[in-house]
XYZ file of C-alpha atoms in Angstrom:
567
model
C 112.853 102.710 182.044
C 111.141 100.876 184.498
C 109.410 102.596 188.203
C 111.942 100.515 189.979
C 114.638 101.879 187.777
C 113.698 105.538 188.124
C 112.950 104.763 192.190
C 116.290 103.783 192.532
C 117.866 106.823 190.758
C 115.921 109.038 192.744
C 117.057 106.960 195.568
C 120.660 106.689 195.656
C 122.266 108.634 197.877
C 119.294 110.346 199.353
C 120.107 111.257 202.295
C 118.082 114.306 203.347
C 115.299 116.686 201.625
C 116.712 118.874 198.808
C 117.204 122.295 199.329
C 118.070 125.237 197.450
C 121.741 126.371 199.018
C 123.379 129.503 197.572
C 126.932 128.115 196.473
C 130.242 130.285 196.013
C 131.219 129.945 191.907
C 134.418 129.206 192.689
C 134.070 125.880 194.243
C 131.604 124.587 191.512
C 133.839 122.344 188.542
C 132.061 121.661 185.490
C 131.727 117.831 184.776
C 134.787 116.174 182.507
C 131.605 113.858 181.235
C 129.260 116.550 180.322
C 128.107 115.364 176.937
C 127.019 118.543 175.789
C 130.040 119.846 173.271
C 129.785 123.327 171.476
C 128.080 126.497 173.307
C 127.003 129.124 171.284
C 128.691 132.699 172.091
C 125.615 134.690 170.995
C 122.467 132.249 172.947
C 125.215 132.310 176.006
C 125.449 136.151 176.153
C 121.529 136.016 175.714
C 121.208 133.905 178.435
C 123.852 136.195 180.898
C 121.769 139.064 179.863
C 118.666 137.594 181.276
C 120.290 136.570 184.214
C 121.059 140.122 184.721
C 118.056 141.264 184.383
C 115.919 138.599 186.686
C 118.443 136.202 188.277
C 118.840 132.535 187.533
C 115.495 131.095 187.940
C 116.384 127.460 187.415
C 118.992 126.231 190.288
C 122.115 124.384 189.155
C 122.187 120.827 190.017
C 125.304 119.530 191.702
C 126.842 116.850 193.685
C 129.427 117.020 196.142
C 132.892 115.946 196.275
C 135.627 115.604 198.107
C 137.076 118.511 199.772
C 134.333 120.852 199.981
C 133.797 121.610 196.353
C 130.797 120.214 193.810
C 130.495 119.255 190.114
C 127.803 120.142 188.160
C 125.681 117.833 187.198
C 123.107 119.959 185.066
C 123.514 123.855 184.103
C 126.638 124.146 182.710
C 125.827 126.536 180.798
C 123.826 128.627 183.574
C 127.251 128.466 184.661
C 129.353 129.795 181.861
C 126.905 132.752 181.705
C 127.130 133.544 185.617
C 131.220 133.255 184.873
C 130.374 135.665 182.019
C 128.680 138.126 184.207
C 131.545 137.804 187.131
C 128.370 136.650 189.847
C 130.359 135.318 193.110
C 127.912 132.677 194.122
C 124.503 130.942 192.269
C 121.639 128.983 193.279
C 122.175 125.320 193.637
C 120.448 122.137 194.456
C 123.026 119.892 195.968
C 122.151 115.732 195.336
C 124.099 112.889 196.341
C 124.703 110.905 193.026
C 127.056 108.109 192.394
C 129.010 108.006 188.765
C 126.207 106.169 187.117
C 123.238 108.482 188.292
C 124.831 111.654 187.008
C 126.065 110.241 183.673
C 122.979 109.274 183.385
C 121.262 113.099 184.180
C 123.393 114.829 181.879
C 123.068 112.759 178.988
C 119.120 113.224 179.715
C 119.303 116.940 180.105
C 121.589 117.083 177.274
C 119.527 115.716 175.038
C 116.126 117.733 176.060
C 118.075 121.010 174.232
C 116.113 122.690 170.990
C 119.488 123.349 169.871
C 121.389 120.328 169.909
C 123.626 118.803 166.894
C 122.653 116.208 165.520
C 126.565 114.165 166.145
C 126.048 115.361 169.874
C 122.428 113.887 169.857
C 123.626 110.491 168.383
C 126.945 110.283 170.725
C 124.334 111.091 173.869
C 121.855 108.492 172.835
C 124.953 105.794 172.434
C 126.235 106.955 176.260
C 122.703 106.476 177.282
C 122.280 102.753 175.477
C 125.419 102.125 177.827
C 123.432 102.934 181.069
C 120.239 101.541 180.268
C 120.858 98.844 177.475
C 118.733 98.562 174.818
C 117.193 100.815 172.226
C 113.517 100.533 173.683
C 114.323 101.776 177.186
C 116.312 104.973 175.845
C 112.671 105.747 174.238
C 110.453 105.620 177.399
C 113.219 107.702 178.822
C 113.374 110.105 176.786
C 110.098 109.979 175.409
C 111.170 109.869 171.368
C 110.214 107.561 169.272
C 111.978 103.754 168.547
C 112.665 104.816 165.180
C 113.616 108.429 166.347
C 116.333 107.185 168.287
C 117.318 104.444 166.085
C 118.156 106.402 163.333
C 119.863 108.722 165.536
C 122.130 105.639 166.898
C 123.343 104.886 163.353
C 124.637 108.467 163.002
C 127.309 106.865 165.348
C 128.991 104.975 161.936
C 129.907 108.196 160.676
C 133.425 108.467 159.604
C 135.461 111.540 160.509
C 135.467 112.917 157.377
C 131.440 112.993 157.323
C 131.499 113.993 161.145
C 133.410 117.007 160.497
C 131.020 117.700 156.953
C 127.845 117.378 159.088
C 129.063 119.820 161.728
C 130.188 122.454 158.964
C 126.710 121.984 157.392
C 127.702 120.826 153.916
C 125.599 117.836 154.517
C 122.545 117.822 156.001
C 121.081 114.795 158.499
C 119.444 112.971 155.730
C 122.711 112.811 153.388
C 123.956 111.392 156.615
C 121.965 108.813 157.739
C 122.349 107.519 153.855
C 126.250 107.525 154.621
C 125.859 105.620 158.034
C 124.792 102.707 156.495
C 127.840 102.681 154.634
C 131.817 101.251 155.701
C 134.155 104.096 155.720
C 136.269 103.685 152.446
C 132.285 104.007 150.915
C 131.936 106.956 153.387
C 134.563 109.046 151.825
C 133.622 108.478 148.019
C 129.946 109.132 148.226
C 130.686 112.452 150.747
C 133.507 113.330 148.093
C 130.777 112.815 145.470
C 128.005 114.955 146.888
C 130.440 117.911 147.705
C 131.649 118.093 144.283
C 130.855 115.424 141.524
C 133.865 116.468 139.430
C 136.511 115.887 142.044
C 138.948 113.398 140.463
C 139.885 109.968 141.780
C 143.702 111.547 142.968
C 142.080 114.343 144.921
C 141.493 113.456 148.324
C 138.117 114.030 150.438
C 139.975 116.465 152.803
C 140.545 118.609 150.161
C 137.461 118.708 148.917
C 136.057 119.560 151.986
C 138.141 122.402 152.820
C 137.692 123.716 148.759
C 133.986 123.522 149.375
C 133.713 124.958 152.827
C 135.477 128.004 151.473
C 133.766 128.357 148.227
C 130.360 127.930 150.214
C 131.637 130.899 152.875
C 132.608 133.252 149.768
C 129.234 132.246 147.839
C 127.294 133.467 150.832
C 128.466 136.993 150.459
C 127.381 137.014 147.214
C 123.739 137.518 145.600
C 124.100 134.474 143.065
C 123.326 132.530 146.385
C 125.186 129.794 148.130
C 126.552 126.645 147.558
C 124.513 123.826 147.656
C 125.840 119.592 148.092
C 123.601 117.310 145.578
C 120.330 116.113 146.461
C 119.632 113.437 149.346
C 117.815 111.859 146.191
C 120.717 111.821 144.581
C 122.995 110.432 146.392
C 121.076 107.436 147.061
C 120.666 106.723 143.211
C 123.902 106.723 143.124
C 124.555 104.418 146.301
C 122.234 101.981 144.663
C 124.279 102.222 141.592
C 128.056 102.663 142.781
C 128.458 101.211 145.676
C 129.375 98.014 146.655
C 130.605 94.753 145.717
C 127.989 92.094 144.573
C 128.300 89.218 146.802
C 127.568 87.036 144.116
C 130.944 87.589 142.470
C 133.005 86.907 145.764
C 135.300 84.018 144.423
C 135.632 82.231 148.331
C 133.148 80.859 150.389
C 130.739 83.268 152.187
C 130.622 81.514 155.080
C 134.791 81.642 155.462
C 135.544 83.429 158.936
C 138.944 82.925 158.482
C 139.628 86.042 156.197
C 139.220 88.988 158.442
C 140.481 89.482 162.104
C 137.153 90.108 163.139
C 135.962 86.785 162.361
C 133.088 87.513 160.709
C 131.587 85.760 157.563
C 130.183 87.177 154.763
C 126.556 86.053 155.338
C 125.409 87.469 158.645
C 127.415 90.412 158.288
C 125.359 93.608 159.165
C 127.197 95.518 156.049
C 125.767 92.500 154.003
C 122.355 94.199 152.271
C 120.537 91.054 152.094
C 121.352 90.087 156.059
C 120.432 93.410 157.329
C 117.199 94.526 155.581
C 116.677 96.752 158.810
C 119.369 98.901 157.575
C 119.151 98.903 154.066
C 115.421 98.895 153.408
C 115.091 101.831 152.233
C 118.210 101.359 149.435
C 116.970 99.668 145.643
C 119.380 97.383 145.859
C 118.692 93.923 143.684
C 120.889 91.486 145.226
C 123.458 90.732 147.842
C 125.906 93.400 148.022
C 129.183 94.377 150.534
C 128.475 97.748 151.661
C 132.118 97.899 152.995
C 134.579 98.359 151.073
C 137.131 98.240 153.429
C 136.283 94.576 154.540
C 136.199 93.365 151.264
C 139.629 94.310 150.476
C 140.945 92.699 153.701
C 139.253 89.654 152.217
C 140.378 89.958 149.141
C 143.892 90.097 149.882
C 144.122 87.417 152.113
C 142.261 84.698 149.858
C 144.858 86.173 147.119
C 147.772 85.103 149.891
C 146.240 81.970 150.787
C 145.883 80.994 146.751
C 149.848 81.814 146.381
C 150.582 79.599 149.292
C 148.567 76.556 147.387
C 150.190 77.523 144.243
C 153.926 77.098 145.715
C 157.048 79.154 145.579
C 157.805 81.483 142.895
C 154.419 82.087 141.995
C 153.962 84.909 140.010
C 151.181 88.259 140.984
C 149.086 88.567 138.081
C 146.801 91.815 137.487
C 143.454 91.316 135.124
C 144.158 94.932 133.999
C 145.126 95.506 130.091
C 148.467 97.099 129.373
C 150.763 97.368 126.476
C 153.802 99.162 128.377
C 156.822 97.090 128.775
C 157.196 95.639 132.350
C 160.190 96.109 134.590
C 163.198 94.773 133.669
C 165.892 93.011 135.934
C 168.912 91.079 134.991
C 169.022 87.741 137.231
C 171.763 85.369 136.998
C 171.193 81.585 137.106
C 173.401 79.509 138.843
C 174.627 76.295 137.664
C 172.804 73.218 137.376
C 170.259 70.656 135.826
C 167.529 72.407 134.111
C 163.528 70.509 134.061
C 164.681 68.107 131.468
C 167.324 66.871 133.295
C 169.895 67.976 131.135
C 173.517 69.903 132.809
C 174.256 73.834 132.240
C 176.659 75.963 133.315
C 175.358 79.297 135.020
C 173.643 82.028 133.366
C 172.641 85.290 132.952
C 168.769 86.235 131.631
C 166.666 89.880 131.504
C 163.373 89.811 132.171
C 160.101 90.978 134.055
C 160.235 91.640 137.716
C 158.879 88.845 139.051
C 158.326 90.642 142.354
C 156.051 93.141 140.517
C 152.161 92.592 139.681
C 152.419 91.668 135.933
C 149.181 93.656 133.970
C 147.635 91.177 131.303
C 149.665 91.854 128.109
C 152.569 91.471 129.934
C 151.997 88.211 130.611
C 149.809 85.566 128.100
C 147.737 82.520 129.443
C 149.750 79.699 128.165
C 148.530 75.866 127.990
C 150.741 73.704 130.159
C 154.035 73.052 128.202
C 153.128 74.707 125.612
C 156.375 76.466 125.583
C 159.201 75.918 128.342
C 158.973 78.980 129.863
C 155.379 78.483 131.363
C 154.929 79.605 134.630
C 152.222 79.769 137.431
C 150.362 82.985 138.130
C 147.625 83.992 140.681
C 145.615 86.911 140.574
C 145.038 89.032 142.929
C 141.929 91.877 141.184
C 138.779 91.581 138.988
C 138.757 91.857 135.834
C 136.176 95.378 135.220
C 134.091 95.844 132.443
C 133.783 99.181 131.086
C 131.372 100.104 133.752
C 133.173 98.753 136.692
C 131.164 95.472 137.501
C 133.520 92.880 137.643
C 134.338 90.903 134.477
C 134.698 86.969 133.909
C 138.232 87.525 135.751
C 138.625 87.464 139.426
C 140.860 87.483 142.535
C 142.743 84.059 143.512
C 142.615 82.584 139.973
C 145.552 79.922 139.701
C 146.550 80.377 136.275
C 149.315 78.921 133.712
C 151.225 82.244 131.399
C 153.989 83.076 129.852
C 155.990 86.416 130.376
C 158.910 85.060 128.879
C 160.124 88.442 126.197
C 159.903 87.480 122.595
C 158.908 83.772 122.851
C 157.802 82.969 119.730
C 154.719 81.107 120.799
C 153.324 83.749 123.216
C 153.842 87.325 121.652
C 152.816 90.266 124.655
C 151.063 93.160 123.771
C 153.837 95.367 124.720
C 155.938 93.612 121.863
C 153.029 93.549 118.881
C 152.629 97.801 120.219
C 155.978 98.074 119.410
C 155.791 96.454 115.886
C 152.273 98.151 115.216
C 154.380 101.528 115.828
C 157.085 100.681 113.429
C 154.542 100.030 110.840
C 152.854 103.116 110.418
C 151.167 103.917 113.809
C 148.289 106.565 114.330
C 147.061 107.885 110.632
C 145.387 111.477 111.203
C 143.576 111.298 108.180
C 142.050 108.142 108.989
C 140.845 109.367 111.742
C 139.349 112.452 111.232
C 137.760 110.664 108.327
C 136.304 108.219 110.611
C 135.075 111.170 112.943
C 133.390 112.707 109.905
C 131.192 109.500 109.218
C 130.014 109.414 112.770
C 129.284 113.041 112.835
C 126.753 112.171 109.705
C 125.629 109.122 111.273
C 124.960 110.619 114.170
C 122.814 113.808 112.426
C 120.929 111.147 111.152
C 120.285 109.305 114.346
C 118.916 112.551 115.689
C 116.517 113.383 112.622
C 114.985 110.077 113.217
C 114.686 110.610 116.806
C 113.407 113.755 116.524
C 110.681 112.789 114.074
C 109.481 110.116 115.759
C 109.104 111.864 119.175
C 107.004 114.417 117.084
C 105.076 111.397 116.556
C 104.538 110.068 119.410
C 103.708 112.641 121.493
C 101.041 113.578 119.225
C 99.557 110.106 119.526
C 99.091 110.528 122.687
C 95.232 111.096 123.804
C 94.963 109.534 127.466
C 97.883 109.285 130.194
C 99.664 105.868 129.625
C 100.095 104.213 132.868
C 103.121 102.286 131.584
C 104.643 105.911 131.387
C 103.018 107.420 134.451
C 105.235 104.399 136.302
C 108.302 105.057 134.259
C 107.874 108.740 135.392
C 107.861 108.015 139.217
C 110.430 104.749 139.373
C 113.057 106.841 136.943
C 114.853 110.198 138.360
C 113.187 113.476 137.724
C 114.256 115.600 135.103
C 116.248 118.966 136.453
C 115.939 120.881 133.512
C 112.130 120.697 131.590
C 110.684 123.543 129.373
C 108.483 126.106 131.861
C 105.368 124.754 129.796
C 105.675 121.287 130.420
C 106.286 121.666 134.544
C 103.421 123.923 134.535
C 101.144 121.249 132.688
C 102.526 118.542 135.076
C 101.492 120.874 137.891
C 98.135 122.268 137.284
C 96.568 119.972 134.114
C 94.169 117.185 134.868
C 95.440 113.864 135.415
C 92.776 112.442 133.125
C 93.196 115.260 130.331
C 95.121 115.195 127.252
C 97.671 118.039 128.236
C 98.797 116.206 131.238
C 99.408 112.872 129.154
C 101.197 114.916 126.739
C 103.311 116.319 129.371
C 104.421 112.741 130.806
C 104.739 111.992 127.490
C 107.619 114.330 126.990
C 108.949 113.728 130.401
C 109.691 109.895 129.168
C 110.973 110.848 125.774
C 113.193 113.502 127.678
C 114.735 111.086 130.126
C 115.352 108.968 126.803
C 118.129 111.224 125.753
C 115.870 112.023 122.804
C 118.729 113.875 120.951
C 122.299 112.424 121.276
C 125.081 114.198 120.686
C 127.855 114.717 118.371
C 130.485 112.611 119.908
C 128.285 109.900 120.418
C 127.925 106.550 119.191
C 124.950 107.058 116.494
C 122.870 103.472 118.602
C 123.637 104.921 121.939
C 120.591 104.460 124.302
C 118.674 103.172 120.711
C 116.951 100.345 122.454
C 115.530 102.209 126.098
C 114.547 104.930 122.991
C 112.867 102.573 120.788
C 110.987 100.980 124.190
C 109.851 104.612 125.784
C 108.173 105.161 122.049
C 106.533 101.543 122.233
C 105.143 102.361 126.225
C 104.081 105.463 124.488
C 102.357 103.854 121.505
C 104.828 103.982 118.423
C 106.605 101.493 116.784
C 109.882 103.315 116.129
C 111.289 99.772 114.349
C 109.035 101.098 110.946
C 110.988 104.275 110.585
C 112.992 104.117 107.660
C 116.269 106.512 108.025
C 115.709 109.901 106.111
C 118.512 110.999 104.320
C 120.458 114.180 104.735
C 120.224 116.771 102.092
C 123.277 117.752 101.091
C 124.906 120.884 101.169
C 124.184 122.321 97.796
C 126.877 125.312 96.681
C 126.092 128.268 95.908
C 127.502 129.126 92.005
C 130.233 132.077 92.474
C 128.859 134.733 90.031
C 131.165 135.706 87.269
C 132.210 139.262 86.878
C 132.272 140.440 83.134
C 135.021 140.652 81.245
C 136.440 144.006 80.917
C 136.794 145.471 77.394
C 140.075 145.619 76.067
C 140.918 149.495 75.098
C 139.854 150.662 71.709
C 137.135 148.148 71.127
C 133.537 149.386 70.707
């Protein structure tokens, strides 16, 4: 703030010297705009007993108003504790201030607290950037720190369900700030994921929060110690690697401001990574991604309507996911008339899929133009996701030509092959479990090979590898390492062979060095194979071992008894 802003604060209203006046309780009114929220019951009945013991030393500040009484402009909660103590009247200093002025003190004192929450903090810093109007002059005001009060403004994109999980304490301020950044739909399934990383897709975040806040009050009582969310450090791996849509597979234009009420494009848009570096600088995040989900479904949907309008009437909604259930049926009769080849018919009545309904792929069968009669034209309105939910060569707003005509000879759905497969034998048990034994051999094998070759390379190792040293600090830390190894990583010398063999291990451990059972015997083979060639071993020469087999042991015979009489 500038001298001639703070002049003309102390200014306004000014009309004669301050003085201290002693002011009945009764005619003071706490503000409506005080800022500050929550008062503690235990610091306020601190507080009352000090003001028993040697007064209020601090007066009130207050402003008049109409009709003899004042509001309080700063000390509400001297206040509260002279209520608390029943006092009749308290020290005040009475200041003429307009609206502006005292919005502007309490939001000042407000903030100046040791004790205030960090939402309170943010939503007083935001009130403040409304009187003074711009980042920089809340600062010199209050005399934080640009990036101090920055980070405390972006606190201000919380969603509810955050809001309320900061002020219970299940997240702390740095989980939150990571959330901020974040639109709300994005919000809710990273603060789901934090509270409890096994809550399933159908349970909501509400009751997650209310399970955890009562697991973490009964977990206090107990000497196992409390609940804890998952680590700030994890939660922004799994940002980086969860959230978002990659702008890059957007199928309109990302300059369109014609798909959102708010008008705003795709490039430009602060919840775009690559447009607001500010924000997201701290995030690994490779390329252009939406950080709000929310937005990008609005989108979404509307370049899926305005793809149906270019495709005509009676275009069908076509879903990218696979299914080999049977639509929904409806009966529709035809009225009478000349068909596409110009021929007569009388009326007619036909089953077949809902047309109203998204058809899943297998329902319906991409179909070359005339290919059969019944072709029809689709758009559709989701992505097509790969296995590990990036989307696929399918996308939203595809005009497409398919069949969904049941049993057309040309086009056979998946629904109707399911059905045949059934009738023709179906699931074989013994096949399977077979199968399940060979992978449960394969997969012993994998291991031995694994296994032997870590031996190997970690007893290779003679100097610390930098290639690994790298890997160690770019890749997430291991939770769970033998006592030995953390103690060498802590205490051995960085140039010495016990340290390198200790990195060494951390590498091959992050590796997944043994898979297990269920496993695929080549899962994570290749980053394997490349943490032994950083480390110095060629894991390619290995030839695979074979496993002994089980050898029986021969079932002893018991001697024949001797028939009575013989000798």
């Amino acid at each position: 703030m500038t001298p001639k802003m703070e002049a003309a604060i102390e200014s306004r209203g000014a009309a004669e010297p301050e003085t201290i006046q002693i002011i009945a309780v009764g005619r003071l009114l706490p503000s409506p705009k005080n800022p500050r929220v929550t008062f503690d019951e235990v610091t306020l009945r601190e507080l009352a007993d000090s003001i028993q013991a040697i007064g209020i030393q601090v007066p009130l500040l207050v402003r008049p108003l109409p009709g003899g009484s004042y509001e309080i402009v700063a000390g509400h909660r001297r206040f509260n504790a002279a209520a608390l103590l029943g006092l009749s009247d308290v020290p005040c200093i009475v200041r003429n201030l307009d609206d502006a002025a005292a919005r502007e003190i309490m939001v000042v004192e407000n903030l100046q607290r040791d004790d205030l929450p960090p939402m309170e903090e943010a939503e007083a810093y935001l009130a403040l950037k409304q009187i003074l109007g711009s980042t920089q002059a809340i600062a010199a005001r209050v005399g934080k720190p640009i990036a101090y009060v920055t980070r405390r403004l972006q606190l201000n994109s919380l969603g509810m369900h955050s809001r309320d999980a900061m002020r219970a304490q299940l997240i702390t301020i740095d989980h939150a700030l990571l959330l901020a950044k974040l639109g709300q739909e994005e919000q809710d399934k990273n603060l789901k994921w934090t509270l409890d990383t096994n809550a399933g897709i159908k349970t909501s975040v509400e009751a997650v929060i209310a399970d955890v806040t009562k697991r973490k009050a009964q977990e206090e009582k107990s000497r196992y110690g409390a609940w804890e969310p998952g680590s700030v450090l994890e939660l922004k791996n799994h940002i980086e690697q969860h959230t978002g849509r990659k702008l890059a597979t957007a199928p309109w234009d990302l300059s369109a401001t014609n798909l959102h009420a708010d008008g705003v494009a795709c490039l430009g848009c602060p919840s775009n990574t690559d447009d607001n570096r500010a924000l997201f600088s701290d995030m690994s995040i490779d390329e252009a991604t939406c950080a709000n989900g929310a937005c990008w479904a609005v989108k979404q949907d509307t370049f899926v309507h305005i793809q149906m309008a270019a495709a005509g009437d009676k275009t069908l909604r076509l879903s990218w996911k696979l299914s080999e259930a049977e639509p929904r049926m409806e009966t529709v009769t035809r009225a009478a008339g000349v068909n596409s080849n110009g021929v007569k018919q009388g009326a007619y009545t036909i089953t077949g899929p809902n047309e109203k309904a998204v058809l899943r792929q297998g329902q319906w069968v991409l179909a070359k133009k005339d290919s059969c009669p019944k072709v029809r034209k689709g758009v559709t309105v989701d992505f097509e996701e790969s296995r590990y939910g990036d989307s696929g060569k399918g996308k939203p707003g595809e005009i497409l030509q398919v069949c969904i005509t049941p049993k057309c000879k040309v086009h056979p759905k998946a629904y109707e092959t399911r059905a045949k497969r059934s009738n023709a034998g179906g699931y074989d048990p013994v096949a399977e479990k077979k199968k399940r034994e060979e992978n449960a051999i394969a997969v012993a094998i994998e291991n031995k090979i694994r296994l032997a070759l870590a031996k190997r390379a970690v007893e290779k190792v003679e100097k610390l590898p930098i290639e690994a040293l790298r890997m160690l600090l770019l890749k997430r830390e291991a939770s769970e390492m033998p006592a030995s190894v953390v103690a060498d990583l802590k205490t051995a010398s960085i140039t010495g062979q016990a340290f390198a063999r200790a990195v060494a291990l951390l590498a091959l451990y992050e590796s997944e060095v043994e898979i297990r059972e269920w496993q695929r015997p080549e899962a994570g083979r290749k980053e394997f194979l490349a943490t032994l060639k950083m480390l110095g071993v060629d894991g390619q020469e290995a030839r695979k071992p074979k496993l002994e087999p089980k050898v029986a042991k021969p079932i002893a015979k018991k001697p024949a008894k001797k028939k009575a009489g013989v000798r």
